[in-house]
PDB file of C-alpha atoms and ligand atoms in Angstrom:
ATOM      1  CA  UNK U  16       0.007   0.087  -0.055  1.00 73.00           C
ATOM      2  CA  UNK U  17       1.325   3.256  -0.903  1.00 76.00           C
ATOM      3  CA  UNK U  18       0.769   6.309   0.890  1.00 85.00           C
ATOM      4  CA  UNK U  19       0.165   9.524  -1.224  1.00 88.00           C
ATOM      5  CA  UNK U  20      -0.301  12.881   0.323  1.00 92.00           C
ATOM      6  CA  UNK U  21      -2.379  15.369  -1.602  1.00 93.00           C
ATOM      7  CA  UNK U  22      -1.253  18.601  -0.318  1.00 94.00           C
ATOM      8  CA  UNK U  23      -4.581  20.514   0.175  1.00 90.00           C
ATOM      9  CA  UNK U  24      -6.504  20.989   3.444  1.00 85.00           C
ATOM     10  CA  UNK U  25      -9.568  21.907   1.173  1.00 87.00           C
ATOM     11  CA  UNK U  26     -12.057  19.061   1.999  1.00 88.00           C
ATOM     12  CA  UNK U  27     -13.973  19.800  -1.091  1.00 86.00           C
ATOM     13  CA  UNK U  28     -10.822  19.402  -3.355  1.00 84.00           C
ATOM     14  CA  UNK U  29      -9.373  16.410  -1.289  1.00 90.00           C
ATOM     15  CA  UNK U  30     -13.302  14.708  -1.589  1.00 88.00           C
ATOM     16  CA  UNK U  31     -13.007  15.008  -5.255  1.00 83.00           C
ATOM     17  CA  UNK U  32      -9.465  13.505  -5.423  1.00 85.00           C
ATOM     18  CA  UNK U  33     -10.459  10.706  -3.179  1.00 87.00           C
ATOM     19  CA  UNK U  34     -13.635   9.655  -5.611  1.00 85.00           C
ATOM     20  CA  UNK U  35     -10.930  10.404  -8.776  1.00 81.00           C
ATOM     21  CA  UNK U  36      -8.620   7.926  -7.364  1.00 79.00           C
ATOM     22  CA  UNK U  37     -10.230   5.014  -6.304  1.00 70.00           C
ATOM     23  CA  UNK U  38      -7.398   2.884  -6.356  1.00 70.00           C
ATOM     24  CA  UNK U  39      -6.870  -0.070  -3.620  1.00 73.00           C
ATOM     25  CA  UNK U  40      -3.119   0.002  -3.881  1.00 74.00           C
ATOM     26  CA  UNK U  41      -3.063   3.900  -2.637  1.00 78.00           C
ATOM     27  CA  UNK U  42      -4.010   5.396   0.485  1.00 86.00           C
ATOM     28  CA  UNK U  43      -4.805   8.933   0.199  1.00 90.00           C
ATOM     29  CA  UNK U  44      -3.916  11.339   2.761  1.00 93.00           C
ATOM     30  CA  UNK U  45      -4.511  14.911   2.765  1.00 93.00           C
ATOM     31  CA  UNK U  46      -2.909  17.992   4.912  1.00 93.00           C
ATOM     32  CA  UNK U  47      -5.349  17.282   7.382  1.00 91.00           C
ATOM     33  CA  UNK U  48      -3.943  14.407   8.513  1.00 93.00           C
ATOM     34  CA  UNK U  49      -0.773  16.613   9.067  1.00 94.00           C
ATOM     35  CA  UNK U  50      -2.190  19.579  11.610  1.00 92.00           C
ATOM     36  CA  UNK U  51       1.366  20.627  12.415  1.00 94.00           C
ATOM     37  CA  UNK U  52       2.110  21.769   8.705  1.00 94.00           C
ATOM     38  CA  UNK U  53       1.649  25.380   7.740  1.00 92.00           C
ATOM     39  CA  UNK U  54       1.334  25.735   4.074  1.00 89.00           C
ATOM     40  CA  UNK U  55       3.828  28.450   2.736  1.00 84.00           C
ATOM     41  CA  UNK U  56       2.196  31.415   1.101  1.00 87.00           C
ATOM     42  CA  UNK U  57       1.850  31.415  -2.666  1.00 88.00           C
ATOM     43  CA  UNK U  58       4.354  33.249  -4.383  1.00 94.00           C
ATOM     44  CA  UNK U  59       4.363  32.120  -8.021  1.00 96.00           C
ATOM     45  CA  UNK U  60       3.276  34.046 -10.838  1.00 97.00           C
ATOM     46  CA  UNK U  61       1.752  30.627 -12.724  1.00 98.00           C
ATOM     47  CA  UNK U  62      -0.623  27.743 -11.523  1.00 98.00           C
ATOM     48  CA  UNK U  63       2.415  25.642 -12.626  1.00 98.00           C
ATOM     49  CA  UNK U  64       4.974  27.598 -10.245  1.00 98.00           C
ATOM     50  CA  UNK U  65       2.440  27.526  -7.367  1.00 97.00           C
ATOM     51  CA  UNK U  66       1.743  23.686  -7.646  1.00 97.00           C
ATOM     52  CA  UNK U  67       5.373  23.139  -7.795  1.00 97.00           C
ATOM     53  CA  UNK U  68       5.905  24.823  -4.802  1.00 97.00           C
ATOM     54  CA  UNK U  69       2.840  23.427  -3.014  1.00 96.00           C
ATOM     55  CA  UNK U  70       4.141  19.782  -3.671  1.00 96.00           C
ATOM     56  CA  UNK U  71       7.884  20.210  -2.875  1.00 96.00           C
ATOM     57  CA  UNK U  72       6.965  22.085   0.444  1.00 96.00           C
ATOM     58  CA  UNK U  73       4.459  19.487   1.897  1.00 96.00           C
ATOM     59  CA  UNK U  74       6.486  16.554   0.168  1.00 95.00           C
ATOM     60  CA  UNK U  75       9.542  17.865   2.256  1.00 95.00           C
ATOM     61  CA  UNK U  76       7.428  17.929   5.561  1.00 95.00           C
ATOM     62  CA  UNK U  77       5.476  14.633   5.107  1.00 94.00           C
ATOM     63  CA  UNK U  78       8.501  12.793   3.679  1.00 92.00           C
ATOM     64  CA  UNK U  79       6.000  10.926   1.371  1.00 91.00           C
ATOM     65  CA  UNK U  80       5.173  11.095  -2.362  1.00 90.00           C
ATOM     66  CA  UNK U  81       3.032  14.212  -2.543  1.00 92.00           C
ATOM     67  CA  UNK U  82       1.070  16.035  -5.337  1.00 92.00           C
ATOM     68  CA  UNK U  83      -0.518  19.338  -4.968  1.00 95.00           C
ATOM     69  CA  UNK U  84      -2.640  21.189  -7.586  1.00 94.00           C
ATOM     70  CA  UNK U  85      -3.112  24.918  -8.233  1.00 95.00           C
ATOM     71  CA  UNK U  86      -6.381  26.064  -9.761  1.00 95.00           C
ATOM     72  CA  UNK U  87      -8.567  28.925 -10.572  1.00 98.00           C
ATOM     73  CA  UNK U  88     -10.946  30.448 -12.864  1.00 98.00           C
ATOM     74  CA  UNK U  89      -9.793  32.541 -15.839  1.00 98.00           C
ATOM     75  CA  UNK U  90     -12.623  34.844 -17.571  1.00 98.00           C
ATOM     76  CA  UNK U  91     -11.381  36.067 -21.014  1.00 98.00           C
ATOM     77  CA  UNK U  92     -13.105  39.531 -20.698  1.00 98.00           C
ATOM     78  CA  UNK U  93     -11.289  40.372 -17.658  1.00 98.00           C
ATOM     79  CA  UNK U  94      -7.901  39.751 -18.978  1.00 98.00           C
ATOM     80  CA  UNK U  95      -7.899  35.932 -17.425  1.00 98.00           C
ATOM     81  CA  UNK U  96      -8.509  37.387 -13.629  1.00 98.00           C
ATOM     82  CA  UNK U  97      -9.006  35.893 -11.124  1.00 98.00           C
ATOM     83  CA  UNK U  98      -6.470  33.238 -12.393  1.00 98.00           C
ATOM     84  CA  UNK U  99      -3.878  32.250  -9.755  1.00 97.00           C
ATOM     85  CA  UNK U 100      -5.756  34.947  -7.578  1.00 97.00           C
ATOM     86  CA  UNK U 101      -9.137  32.841  -7.411  1.00 97.00           C
ATOM     87  CA  UNK U 102      -8.957  32.114  -4.022  1.00 94.00           C
ATOM     88  CA  UNK U 103      -8.048  35.430  -2.898  1.00 95.00           C
ATOM     89  CA  UNK U 104     -10.828  37.627  -5.085  1.00 98.00           C
ATOM     90  CA  UNK U 105     -13.011  38.340  -2.142  1.00 98.00           C
ATOM     91  CA  UNK U 106     -13.481  37.421   1.240  1.00 97.00           C
ATOM     92  CA  UNK U 107     -15.879  34.173   0.705  1.00 98.00           C
ATOM     93  CA  UNK U 108     -17.467  32.242  -2.338  1.00 97.00           C
ATOM     94  CA  UNK U 109     -20.266  34.465  -2.444  1.00 98.00           C
ATOM     95  CA  UNK U 110     -17.896  37.745  -2.508  1.00 98.00           C
ATOM     96  CA  UNK U 111     -15.823  36.360  -5.053  1.00 98.00           C
ATOM     97  CA  UNK U 112     -18.796  35.165  -7.346  1.00 98.00           C
ATOM     98  CA  UNK U 113     -20.518  38.642  -6.888  1.00 98.00           C
ATOM     99  CA  UNK U 114     -17.136  40.612  -7.977  1.00 98.00           C
ATOM    100  CA  UNK U 115     -16.902  38.253 -11.180  1.00 98.00           C
ATOM    101  CA  UNK U 116     -20.379  39.054 -12.067  1.00 98.00           C
ATOM    102  CA  UNK U 117     -19.978  42.583 -11.384  1.00 98.00           C
ATOM    103  CA  UNK U 118     -16.937  42.966 -13.345  1.00 98.00           C
ATOM    104  CA  UNK U 119     -18.636  41.394 -16.146  1.00 98.00           C
ATOM    105  CA  UNK U 120     -21.592  43.787 -16.272  1.00 97.00           C
ATOM    106  CA  UNK U 121     -22.118  44.946 -19.712  1.00 96.00           C
ATOM    107  CA  UNK U 122     -19.588  42.638 -21.485  1.00 97.00           C
ATOM    108  CA  UNK U 123     -20.667  40.547 -24.245  1.00 97.00           C
ATOM    109  CA  UNK U 124     -17.704  37.943 -24.142  1.00 98.00           C
ATOM    110  CA  UNK U 125     -18.682  35.473 -21.072  1.00 98.00           C
ATOM    111  CA  UNK U 126     -16.198  32.937 -22.051  1.00 98.00           C
ATOM    112  CA  UNK U 127     -13.913  31.503 -19.199  1.00 98.00           C
ATOM    113  CA  UNK U 128     -12.021  28.294 -18.349  1.00 98.00           C
ATOM    114  CA  UNK U 129     -11.163  26.544 -15.254  1.00 98.00           C
ATOM    115  CA  UNK U 130      -7.588  25.508 -15.204  1.00 98.00           C
ATOM    116  CA  UNK U 131      -5.762  23.061 -12.583  1.00 97.00           C
ATOM    117  CA  UNK U 132      -1.969  22.270 -12.640  1.00 98.00           C
ATOM    118  CA  UNK U 133      -0.956  19.015 -10.665  1.00 97.00           C
ATOM    119  CA  UNK U 134       2.674  19.041  -9.688  1.00 97.00           C
ATOM    120  CA  UNK U 135       4.004  15.522  -8.316  1.00 95.00           C
ATOM    121  CA  UNK U 136       7.044  15.670  -5.862  1.00 95.00           C
ATOM    122  CA  UNK U 137       9.029  12.448  -4.407  1.00 92.00           C
ATOM    123  CA  UNK U 138      11.894  12.494  -2.147  1.00 91.00           C
ATOM    124  CA  UNK U 139      12.153  16.391  -2.168  1.00 92.00           C
ATOM    125  CA  UNK U 140      12.109  16.832  -6.170  1.00 93.00           C
ATOM    126  CA  UNK U 141       9.343  18.018  -8.303  1.00 96.00           C
ATOM    127  CA  UNK U 142       9.046  15.318 -11.199  1.00 94.00           C
ATOM    128  CA  UNK U 143       6.490  16.236 -13.395  1.00 96.00           C
ATOM    129  CA  UNK U 144       3.536  18.639 -13.611  1.00 98.00           C
ATOM    130  CA  UNK U 145       0.170  18.301 -15.535  1.00 98.00           C
ATOM    131  CA  UNK U 146      -2.586  20.608 -16.937  1.00 98.00           C
ATOM    132  CA  UNK U 147      -6.245  20.131 -17.334  1.00 98.00           C
ATOM    133  CA  UNK U 148      -8.354  22.621 -18.620  1.00 98.00           C
ATOM    134  CA  UNK U 149     -12.584  22.820 -18.931  1.00 98.00           C
ATOM    135  CA  UNK U 150     -13.730  25.332 -21.058  1.00 98.00           C
ATOM    136  CA  UNK U 151     -17.120  27.090 -20.401  1.00 98.00           C
ATOM    137  CA  UNK U 152     -19.308  30.504 -20.078  1.00 98.00           C
ATOM    138  CA  UNK U 153     -20.118  32.460 -16.946  1.00 98.00           C
ATOM    139  CA  UNK U 154     -23.864  32.881 -16.538  1.00 98.00           C
ATOM    140  CA  UNK U 155     -25.641  36.098 -15.006  1.00 97.00           C
ATOM    141  CA  UNK U 156     -26.602  34.749 -11.758  1.00 97.00           C
ATOM    142  CA  UNK U 157     -25.568  31.930  -9.666  1.00 98.00           C
ATOM    143  CA  UNK U 158     -27.453  28.523 -10.088  1.00 98.00           C
ATOM    144  CA  UNK U 159     -27.104  25.316  -7.756  1.00 98.00           C
ATOM    145  CA  UNK U 160     -25.917  24.232  -4.500  1.00 97.00           C
ATOM    146  CA  UNK U 161     -23.258  21.464  -5.460  1.00 96.00           C
ATOM    147  CA  UNK U 162     -19.545  21.918  -5.574  1.00 93.00           C
ATOM    148  CA  UNK U 163     -17.725  24.878  -4.109  1.00 94.00           C
ATOM    149  CA  UNK U 164     -16.110  28.137  -5.089  1.00 97.00           C
ATOM    150  CA  UNK U 165     -17.201  29.452  -8.756  1.00 98.00           C
ATOM    151  CA  UNK U 166     -19.166  26.225  -9.449  1.00 98.00           C
ATOM    152  CA  UNK U 167     -22.497  28.186  -9.337  1.00 98.00           C
ATOM    153  CA  UNK U 168     -21.675  30.475 -11.966  1.00 98.00           C
ATOM    154  CA  UNK U 169     -19.652  28.177 -14.618  1.00 98.00           C
ATOM    155  CA  UNK U 170     -21.498  26.128 -17.351  1.00 98.00           C
ATOM    156  CA  UNK U 171     -19.224  23.867 -18.940  1.00 98.00           C
ATOM    157  CA  UNK U 172     -18.914  23.589 -22.725  1.00 98.00           C
ATOM    158  CA  UNK U 173     -21.588  21.352 -24.098  1.00 96.00           C
ATOM    159  CA  UNK U 174     -23.824  21.684 -20.877  1.00 97.00           C
ATOM    160  CA  UNK U 175     -26.702  23.826 -19.908  1.00 98.00           C
ATOM    161  CA  UNK U 176     -26.374  22.992 -16.126  1.00 98.00           C
ATOM    162  CA  UNK U 177     -23.700  24.886 -13.799  1.00 98.00           C
ATOM    163  CA  UNK U 178     -20.900  22.762 -12.156  1.00 98.00           C
ATOM    164  CA  UNK U 179     -22.901  23.338  -9.189  1.00 98.00           C
ATOM    165  CA  UNK U 180     -26.192  21.596 -10.329  1.00 98.00           C
ATOM    166  CA  UNK U 181     -24.126  18.654 -11.215  1.00 98.00           C
ATOM    167  CA  UNK U 182     -23.538  15.841  -8.866  1.00 96.00           C
ATOM    168  CA  UNK U 183     -20.033  15.189  -7.966  1.00 90.00           C
ATOM    169  CA  UNK U 184     -19.555  12.185 -10.332  1.00 91.00           C
ATOM    170  CA  UNK U 185     -21.024  14.610 -13.183  1.00 95.00           C
ATOM    171  CA  UNK U 186     -18.326  16.974 -12.391  1.00 94.00           C
ATOM    172  CA  UNK U 187     -15.593  14.669 -12.135  1.00 90.00           C
ATOM    173  CA  UNK U 188     -16.207  13.154 -15.523  1.00 92.00           C
ATOM    174  CA  UNK U 189     -14.998  16.340 -17.258  1.00 95.00           C
ATOM    175  CA  UNK U 190     -13.485  18.886 -14.745  1.00 95.00           C
ATOM    176  CA  UNK U 191     -10.336  20.785 -15.066  1.00 97.00           C
ATOM    177  CA  UNK U 192      -8.999  18.699 -12.059  1.00 93.00           C
ATOM    178  CA  UNK U 193     -10.128  15.078 -13.196  1.00 93.00           C
ATOM    179  CA  UNK U 194      -8.380  16.001 -16.474  1.00 96.00           C
ATOM    180  CA  UNK U 195      -5.101  16.778 -15.087  1.00 96.00           C
ATOM    181  CA  UNK U 196      -5.210  14.037 -12.578  1.00 91.00           C
ATOM    182  CA  UNK U 197      -6.035  11.510 -15.209  1.00 91.00           C
ATOM    183  CA  UNK U 198      -2.706  12.808 -16.902  1.00 93.00           C
ATOM    184  CA  UNK U 199      -0.831  12.409 -13.702  1.00 89.00           C
ATOM    185  CA  UNK U 200      -2.241   8.879 -13.126  1.00 83.00           C
ATOM    186  CA  UNK U 201      -1.386   7.700 -16.323  1.00 84.00           C
ATOM    187  CA  UNK U 202       1.980   9.044 -15.848  1.00 85.00           C
ATOM    188  CA  UNK U 203       2.391   7.248 -12.212  1.00 77.00           C
ATOM    189  CA  UNK U 204       1.096   4.066 -14.014  1.00 71.00           C
ATOM    190  CA  UNK U 205       3.486   4.085 -16.966  1.00 76.00           C
ATOM    191  CA  UNK U 206       6.854   5.425 -14.714  1.00 74.00           C
ATOM    192  CA  UNK U 207       5.586   3.470 -11.475  1.00 65.00           C
ATOM    193  CA  UNK U 208       8.320   0.677 -11.974  1.00 63.00           C
ATOM    194  CA  UNK U 209      10.893   3.156 -12.709  1.00 67.00           C
ATOM    195  CA  UNK U 210       9.827   5.515  -9.664  1.00 67.00           C
ATOM    196  CA  UNK U 211       9.919   2.397  -7.530  1.00 66.00           C
ATOM    197  CA  UNK U 212      13.561   1.640  -8.593  1.00 67.00           C
ATOM    198  CA  UNK U 213      14.542   5.079  -8.364  1.00 65.00           C
ATOM    199  CA  UNK U 214      12.949   6.379  -5.028  1.00 64.00           C
ATOM    200  CA  UNK U 215      12.223   2.912  -3.597  1.00 60.00           C
ATOM    201  CA  UNK U 216       8.447   3.940  -2.861  1.00 59.00           C
TER     202      UNK U 216
HETATM  203  P1  LIG O1181      -5.980  27.045  -4.913  1.00 80.45           P
HETATM  204  O1  LIG O1181      -6.445  26.129  -3.671  1.00 80.45           O
HETATM  205  O2  LIG O1181      -5.105  28.140  -4.750  1.00 80.45           O
HETATM  206  O3  LIG O1181      -6.076  26.199  -5.877  1.00 80.45           O
HETATM  207  O4  LIG O1181      -7.261  27.989  -5.238  1.00 80.45           O
HETATM  208  C1  LIG O1181      -8.250  27.645  -5.996  1.00 80.45           C
HETATM  209  C2  LIG O1181      -9.535  28.298  -6.270  1.00 80.45           C
HETATM  210  O5  LIG O1181     -10.135  28.322  -7.642  1.00 80.45           O
HETATM  211  C3  LIG O1181     -10.568  28.004  -5.022  1.00 80.45           C
HETATM  212  O6  LIG O1181     -10.508  28.464  -3.703  1.00 80.45           O
HETATM  213  C4  LIG O1181     -11.830  28.266  -5.789  1.00 80.45           C
HETATM  214  O7  LIG O1181     -12.327  29.567  -5.763  1.00 80.45           O
HETATM  215  C5  LIG O1181     -11.407  28.233  -7.560  1.00 80.45           C
HETATM  216  N1  LIG O1181     -11.731  26.917  -8.037  1.00 80.45           N
HETATM  217  C6  LIG O1181     -10.705  25.922  -8.283  1.00 80.45           C
HETATM  218  N2  LIG O1181     -11.209  24.831  -8.741  1.00 80.45           N
HETATM  219  C7  LIG O1181     -12.824  25.135  -8.850  1.00 80.45           C
HETATM  220  C8  LIG O1181     -13.590  24.184  -8.962  1.00 80.45           C
HETATM  221  O8  LIG O1181     -13.442  23.087  -9.238  1.00 80.45           O
HETATM  222  N3  LIG O1181     -14.830  24.726  -8.930  1.00 80.45           N
HETATM  223  C9  LIG O1181     -14.928  26.245  -8.391  1.00 80.45           C
HETATM  224  N4  LIG O1181     -14.101  27.036  -8.371  1.00 80.45           N
HETATM  225  C10 LIG O1181     -12.778  26.277  -8.246  1.00 80.45           C
END
């Protein structure tokens, strides 16, 4: 049984990861299992830099193979804001949603995308990063109770419901996080024997 740490203290993200991983060979821990750990402030200028920083930092603390994600919403008409500042765009989810809606008032282009970059760190080294993107549209007013963050205002491409109106399973079929994790899992599967030899997992 390999213990892998998902370097997040966000219980919503952790639940999504647990549902996505679903492997009996892997036990997934989160930072909630390491209450003494304090995450360093995010100082990167890209999702990739932030994901790598989070994975490396947590890997060094937990001494386990670790993966971390950095994710956010890019709105085309707002020059891709809030982007890496998605979690810091207001005091809570409702405030952040209202800010995006207010800033989009009067703009005809409501296209947006969720981006997720996952970084994997083993033995104090970032070994790879993976990106997942889900394109979509920002609607005029929030709809739905599921999910988290900007889910109530985001309708993914090819859908009429927001992420917050879908079940977790439905969101997990298509989400940016699922897409990035799928690539990461394919890499781990392909490279597992090499990683095993190299890092003695
Ligand atoms: P992070 O924890 O630094 O990656 O911040 C990600 C932020 O982006 C979250 O706090 C949300 O505001 C937003 N976000 C990322 N993924 C999602 C998602 O799947 N649904 C809704 N909001 C998301």
